[in-house]
JSON list of C-alpha atoms in Angstrom, two decimals:
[
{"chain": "A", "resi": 1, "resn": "UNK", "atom": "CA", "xyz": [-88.64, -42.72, -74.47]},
{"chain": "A", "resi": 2, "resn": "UNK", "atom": "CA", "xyz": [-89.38, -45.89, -71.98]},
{"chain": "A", "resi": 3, "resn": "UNK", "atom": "CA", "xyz": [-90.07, -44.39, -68.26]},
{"chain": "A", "resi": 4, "resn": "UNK", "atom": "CA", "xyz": [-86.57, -44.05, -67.22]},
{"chain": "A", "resi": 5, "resn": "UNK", "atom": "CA", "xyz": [-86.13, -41.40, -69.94]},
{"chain": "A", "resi": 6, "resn": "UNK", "atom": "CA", "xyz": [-83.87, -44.10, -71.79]},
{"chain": "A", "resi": 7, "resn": "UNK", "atom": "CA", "xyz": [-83.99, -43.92, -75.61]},
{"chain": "A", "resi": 8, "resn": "UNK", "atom": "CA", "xyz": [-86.02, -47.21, -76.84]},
{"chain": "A", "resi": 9, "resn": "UNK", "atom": "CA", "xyz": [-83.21, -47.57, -79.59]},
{"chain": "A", "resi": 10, "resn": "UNK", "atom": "CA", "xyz": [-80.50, -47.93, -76.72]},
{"chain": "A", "resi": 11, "resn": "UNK", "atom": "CA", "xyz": [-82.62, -49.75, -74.91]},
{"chain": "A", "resi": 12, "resn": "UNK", "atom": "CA", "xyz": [-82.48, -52.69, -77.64]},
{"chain": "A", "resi": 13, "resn": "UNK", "atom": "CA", "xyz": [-78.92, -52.22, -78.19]},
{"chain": "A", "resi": 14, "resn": "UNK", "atom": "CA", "xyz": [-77.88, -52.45, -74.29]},
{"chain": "A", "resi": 15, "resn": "UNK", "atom": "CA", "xyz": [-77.33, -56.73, -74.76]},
{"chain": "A", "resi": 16, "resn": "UNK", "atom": "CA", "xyz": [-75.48, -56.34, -77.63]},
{"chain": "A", "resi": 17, "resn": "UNK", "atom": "CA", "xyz": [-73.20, -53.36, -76.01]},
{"chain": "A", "resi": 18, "resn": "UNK", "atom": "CA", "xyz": [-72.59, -55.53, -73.15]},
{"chain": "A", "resi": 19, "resn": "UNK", "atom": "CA", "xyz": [-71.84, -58.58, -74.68]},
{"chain": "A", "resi": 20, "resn": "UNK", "atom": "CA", "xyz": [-68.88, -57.01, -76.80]},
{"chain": "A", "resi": 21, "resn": "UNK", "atom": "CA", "xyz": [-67.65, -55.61, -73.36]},
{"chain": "A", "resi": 22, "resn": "UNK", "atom": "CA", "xyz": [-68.49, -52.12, -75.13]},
{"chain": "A", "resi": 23, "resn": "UNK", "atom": "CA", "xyz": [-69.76, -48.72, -73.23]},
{"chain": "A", "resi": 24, "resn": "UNK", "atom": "CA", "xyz": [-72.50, -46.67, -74.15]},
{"chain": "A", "resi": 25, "resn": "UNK", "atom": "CA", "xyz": [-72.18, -43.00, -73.43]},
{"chain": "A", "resi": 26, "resn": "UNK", "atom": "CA", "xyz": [-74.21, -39.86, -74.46]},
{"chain": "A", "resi": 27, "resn": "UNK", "atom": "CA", "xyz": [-73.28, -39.20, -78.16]},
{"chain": "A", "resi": 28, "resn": "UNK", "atom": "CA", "xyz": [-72.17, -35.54, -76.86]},
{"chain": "A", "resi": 29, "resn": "UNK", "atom": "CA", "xyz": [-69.62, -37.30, -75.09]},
{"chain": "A", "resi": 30, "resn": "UNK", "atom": "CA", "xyz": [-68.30, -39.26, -78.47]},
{"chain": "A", "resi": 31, "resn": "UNK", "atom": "CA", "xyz": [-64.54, -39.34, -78.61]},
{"chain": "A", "resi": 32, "resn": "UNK", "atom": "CA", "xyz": [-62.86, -39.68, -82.52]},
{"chain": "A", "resi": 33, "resn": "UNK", "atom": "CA", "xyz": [-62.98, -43.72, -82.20]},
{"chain": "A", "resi": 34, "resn": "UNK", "atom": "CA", "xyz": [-66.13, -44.14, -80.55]},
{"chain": "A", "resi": 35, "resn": "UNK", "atom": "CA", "xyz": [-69.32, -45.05, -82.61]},
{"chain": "A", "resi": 36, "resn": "UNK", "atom": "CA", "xyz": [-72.25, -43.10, -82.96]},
{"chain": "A", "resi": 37, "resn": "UNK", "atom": "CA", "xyz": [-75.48, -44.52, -83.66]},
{"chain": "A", "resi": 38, "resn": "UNK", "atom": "CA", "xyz": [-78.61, -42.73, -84.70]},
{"chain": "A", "resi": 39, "resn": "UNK", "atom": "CA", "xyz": [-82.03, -43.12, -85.45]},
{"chain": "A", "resi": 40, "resn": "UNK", "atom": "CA", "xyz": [-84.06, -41.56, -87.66]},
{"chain": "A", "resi": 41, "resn": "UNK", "atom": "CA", "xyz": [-81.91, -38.84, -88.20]},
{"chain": "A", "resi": 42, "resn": "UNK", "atom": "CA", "xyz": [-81.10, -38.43, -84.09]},
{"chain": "A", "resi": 43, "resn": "UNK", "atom": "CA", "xyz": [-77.91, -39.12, -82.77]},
{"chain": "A", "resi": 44, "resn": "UNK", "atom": "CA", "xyz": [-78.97, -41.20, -79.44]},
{"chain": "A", "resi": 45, "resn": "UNK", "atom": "CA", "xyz": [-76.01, -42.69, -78.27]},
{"chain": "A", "resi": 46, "resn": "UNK", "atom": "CA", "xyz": [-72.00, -43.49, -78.69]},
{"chain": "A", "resi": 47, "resn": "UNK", "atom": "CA", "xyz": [-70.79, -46.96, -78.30]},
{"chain": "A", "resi": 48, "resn": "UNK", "atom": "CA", "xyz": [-66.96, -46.89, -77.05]},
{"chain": "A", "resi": 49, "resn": "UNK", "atom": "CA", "xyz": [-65.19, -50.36, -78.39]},
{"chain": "A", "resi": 50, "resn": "UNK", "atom": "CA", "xyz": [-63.05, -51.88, -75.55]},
{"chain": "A", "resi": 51, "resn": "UNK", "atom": "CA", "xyz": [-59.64, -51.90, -76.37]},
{"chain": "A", "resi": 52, "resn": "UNK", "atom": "CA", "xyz": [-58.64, -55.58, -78.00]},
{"chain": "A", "resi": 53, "resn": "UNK", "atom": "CA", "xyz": [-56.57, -56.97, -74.58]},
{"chain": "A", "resi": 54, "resn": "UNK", "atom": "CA", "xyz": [-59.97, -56.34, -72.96]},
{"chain": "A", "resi": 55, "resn": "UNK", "atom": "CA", "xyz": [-62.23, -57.36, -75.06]},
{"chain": "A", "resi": 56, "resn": "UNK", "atom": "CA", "xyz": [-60.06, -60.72, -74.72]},
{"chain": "A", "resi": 57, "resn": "UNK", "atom": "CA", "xyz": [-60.58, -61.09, -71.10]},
{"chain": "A", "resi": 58, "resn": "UNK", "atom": "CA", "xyz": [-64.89, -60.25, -71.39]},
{"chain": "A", "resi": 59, "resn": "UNK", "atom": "CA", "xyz": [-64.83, -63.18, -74.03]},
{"chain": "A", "resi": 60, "resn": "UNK", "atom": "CA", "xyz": [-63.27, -65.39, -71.27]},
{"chain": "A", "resi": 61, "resn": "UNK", "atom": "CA", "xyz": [-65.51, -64.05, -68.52]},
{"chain": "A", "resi": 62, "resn": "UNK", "atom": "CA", "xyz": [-68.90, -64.24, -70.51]},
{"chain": "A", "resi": 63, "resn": "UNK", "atom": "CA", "xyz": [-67.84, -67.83, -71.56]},
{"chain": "A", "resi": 64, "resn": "UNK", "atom": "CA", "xyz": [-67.15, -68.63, -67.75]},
{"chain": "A", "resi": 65, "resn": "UNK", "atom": "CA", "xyz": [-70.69, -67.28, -66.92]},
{"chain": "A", "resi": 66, "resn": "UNK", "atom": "CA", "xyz": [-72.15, -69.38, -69.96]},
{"chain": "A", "resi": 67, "resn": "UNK", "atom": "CA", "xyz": [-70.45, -72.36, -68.58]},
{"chain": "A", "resi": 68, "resn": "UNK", "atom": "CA", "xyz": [-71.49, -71.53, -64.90]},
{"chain": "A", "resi": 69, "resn": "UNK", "atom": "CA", "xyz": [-67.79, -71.92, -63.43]},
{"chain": "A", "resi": 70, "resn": "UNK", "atom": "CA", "xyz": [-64.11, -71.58, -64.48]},
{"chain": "A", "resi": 71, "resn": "UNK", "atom": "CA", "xyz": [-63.03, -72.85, -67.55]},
{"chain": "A", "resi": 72, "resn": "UNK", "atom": "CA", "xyz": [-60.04, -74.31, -66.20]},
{"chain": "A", "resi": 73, "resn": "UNK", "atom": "CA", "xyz": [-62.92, -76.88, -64.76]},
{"chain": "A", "resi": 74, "resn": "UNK", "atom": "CA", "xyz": [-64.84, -77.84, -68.46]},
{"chain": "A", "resi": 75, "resn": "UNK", "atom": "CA", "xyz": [-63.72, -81.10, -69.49]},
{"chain": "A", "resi": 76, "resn": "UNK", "atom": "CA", "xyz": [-61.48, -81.95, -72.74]},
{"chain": "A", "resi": 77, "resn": "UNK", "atom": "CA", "xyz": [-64.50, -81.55, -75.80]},
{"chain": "A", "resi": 78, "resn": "UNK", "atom": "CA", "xyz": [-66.06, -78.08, -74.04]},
{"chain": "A", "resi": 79, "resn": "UNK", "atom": "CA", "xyz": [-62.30, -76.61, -74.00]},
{"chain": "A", "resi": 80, "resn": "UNK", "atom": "CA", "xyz": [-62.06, -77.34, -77.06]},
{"chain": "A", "resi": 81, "resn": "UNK", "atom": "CA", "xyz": [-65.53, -76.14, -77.75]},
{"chain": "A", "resi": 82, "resn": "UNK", "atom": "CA", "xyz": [-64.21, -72.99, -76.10]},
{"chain": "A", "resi": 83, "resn": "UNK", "atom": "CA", "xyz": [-61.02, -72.35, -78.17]},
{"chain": "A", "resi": 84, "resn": "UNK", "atom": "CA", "xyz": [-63.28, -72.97, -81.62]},
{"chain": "A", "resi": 85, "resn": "UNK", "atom": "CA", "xyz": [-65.71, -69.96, -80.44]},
{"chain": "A", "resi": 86, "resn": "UNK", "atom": "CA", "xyz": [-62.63, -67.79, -79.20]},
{"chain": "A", "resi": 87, "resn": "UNK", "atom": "CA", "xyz": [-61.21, -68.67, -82.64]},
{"chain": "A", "resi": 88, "resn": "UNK", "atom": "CA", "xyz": [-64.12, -68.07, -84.87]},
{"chain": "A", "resi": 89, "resn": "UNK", "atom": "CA", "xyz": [-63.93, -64.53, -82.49]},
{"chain": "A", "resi": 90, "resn": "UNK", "atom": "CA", "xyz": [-60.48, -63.66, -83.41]},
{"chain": "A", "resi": 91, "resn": "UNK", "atom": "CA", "xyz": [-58.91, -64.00, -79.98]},
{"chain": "A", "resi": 92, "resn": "UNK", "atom": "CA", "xyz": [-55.94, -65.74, -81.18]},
{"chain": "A", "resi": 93, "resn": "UNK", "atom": "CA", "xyz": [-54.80, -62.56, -83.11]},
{"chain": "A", "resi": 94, "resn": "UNK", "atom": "CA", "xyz": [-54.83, -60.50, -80.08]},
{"chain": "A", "resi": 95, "resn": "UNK", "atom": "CA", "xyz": [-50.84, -60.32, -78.83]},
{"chain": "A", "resi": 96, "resn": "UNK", "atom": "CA", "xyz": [-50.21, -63.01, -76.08]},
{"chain": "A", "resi": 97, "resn": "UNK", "atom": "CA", "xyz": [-54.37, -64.49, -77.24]},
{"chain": "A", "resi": 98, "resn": "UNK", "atom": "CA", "xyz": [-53.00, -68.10, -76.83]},
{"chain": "A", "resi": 99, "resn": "UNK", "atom": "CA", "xyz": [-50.81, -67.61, -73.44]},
{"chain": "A", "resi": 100, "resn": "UNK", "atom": "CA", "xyz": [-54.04, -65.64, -71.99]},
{"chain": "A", "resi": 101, "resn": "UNK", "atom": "CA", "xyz": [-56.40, -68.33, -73.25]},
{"chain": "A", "resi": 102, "resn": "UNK", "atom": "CA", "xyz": [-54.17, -71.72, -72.18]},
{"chain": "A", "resi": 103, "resn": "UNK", "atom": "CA", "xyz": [-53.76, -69.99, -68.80]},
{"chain": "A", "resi": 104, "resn": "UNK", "atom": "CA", "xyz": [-57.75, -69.65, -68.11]},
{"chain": "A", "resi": 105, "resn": "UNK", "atom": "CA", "xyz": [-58.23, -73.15, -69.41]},
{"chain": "A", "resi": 106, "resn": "UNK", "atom": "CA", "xyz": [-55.73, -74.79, -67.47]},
{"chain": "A", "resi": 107, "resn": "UNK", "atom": "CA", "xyz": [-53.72, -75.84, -69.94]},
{"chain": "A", "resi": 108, "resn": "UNK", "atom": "CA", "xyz": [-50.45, -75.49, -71.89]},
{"chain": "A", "resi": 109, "resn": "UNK", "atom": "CA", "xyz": [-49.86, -73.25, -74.95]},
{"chain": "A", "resi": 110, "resn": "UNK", "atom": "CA", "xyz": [-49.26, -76.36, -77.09]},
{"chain": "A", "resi": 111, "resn": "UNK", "atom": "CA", "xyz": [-52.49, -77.58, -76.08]},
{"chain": "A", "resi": 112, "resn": "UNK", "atom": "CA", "xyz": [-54.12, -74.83, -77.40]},
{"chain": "A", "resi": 113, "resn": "UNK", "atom": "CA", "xyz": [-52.70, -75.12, -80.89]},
{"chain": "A", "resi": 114, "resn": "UNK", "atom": "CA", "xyz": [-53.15, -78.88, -80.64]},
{"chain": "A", "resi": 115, "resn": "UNK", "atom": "CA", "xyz": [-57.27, -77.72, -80.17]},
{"chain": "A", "resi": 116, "resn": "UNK", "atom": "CA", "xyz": [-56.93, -75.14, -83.09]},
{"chain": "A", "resi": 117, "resn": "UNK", "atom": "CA", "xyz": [-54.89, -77.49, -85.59]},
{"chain": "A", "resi": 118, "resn": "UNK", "atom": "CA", "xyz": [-57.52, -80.51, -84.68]},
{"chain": "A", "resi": 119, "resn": "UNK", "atom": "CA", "xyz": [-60.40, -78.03, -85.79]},
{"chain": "A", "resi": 120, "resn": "UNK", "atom": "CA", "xyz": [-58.32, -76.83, -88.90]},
{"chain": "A", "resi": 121, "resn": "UNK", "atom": "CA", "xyz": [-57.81, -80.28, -89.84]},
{"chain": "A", "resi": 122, "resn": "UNK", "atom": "CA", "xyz": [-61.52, -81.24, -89.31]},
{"chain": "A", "resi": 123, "resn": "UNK", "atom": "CA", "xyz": [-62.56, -77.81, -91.55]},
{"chain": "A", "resi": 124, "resn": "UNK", "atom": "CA", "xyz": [-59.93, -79.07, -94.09]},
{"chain": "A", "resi": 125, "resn": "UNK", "atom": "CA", "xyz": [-61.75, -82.57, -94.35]},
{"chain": "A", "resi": 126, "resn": "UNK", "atom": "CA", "xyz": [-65.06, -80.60, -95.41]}
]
């Protein structure tokens, strides 16, 4: 245990929890779709998935934060950047992924396909 009582195992697992937008809660307190992670034969905690809608909007906001300000503000070649990582994420099969998406870049919803068909094409010529 490190001195907070905190088990070492969730400890190492806290970025990775956050970055998916996830929860971590005492595996006592485990609902049927949580998961619950031991170690060495000790369940030490329950991650609870956020639902997909949400998990949508912590992509945006982490990429905001990696970008230091709204995306609506990158240029041309980082939103496009943006849409290939939401992309290789699966945001675009989340319902209303490419309204929610074009709407925190600042652009239309044809622009968005015109960024995904431009990197399908460039894939294609691989």
């Amino acid at each position: 245990m490190t001195a907070d009582g905190e088990h070492p195992f969730s400890a190492a697992i806290t970025p990775l929890v956050a970055a998916m937008g996830a929860e971590m809660v005492p595996p006592g307190e485990a609902r049927g779709d949580d998961v619950v992670l031991s170690w060495e034969g000790e369940a030490v905690v329950a991650v609870r998935l956020p639902h997909l809608a949400d998990s949508l909007d912590h992509l945006l906001a982490d990429l905001e934060r990696r970008h230091g300000r709204a995306l609506a503000e990158l240029g041309r070649k980082e939103k496009q950047t943006v849409v290939r990582i939401l992309e290789e994420r699966g945001a675009f099969s989340v319902r209303h992924g490419v309204e929610t998406v074009a709407s925190a870049l600042g652009v239309s919803r044809f622009t968005v396909y015109n960024y995904l068909n431009r990197e399908n094409a460039a894939k294609e010529r691989e």
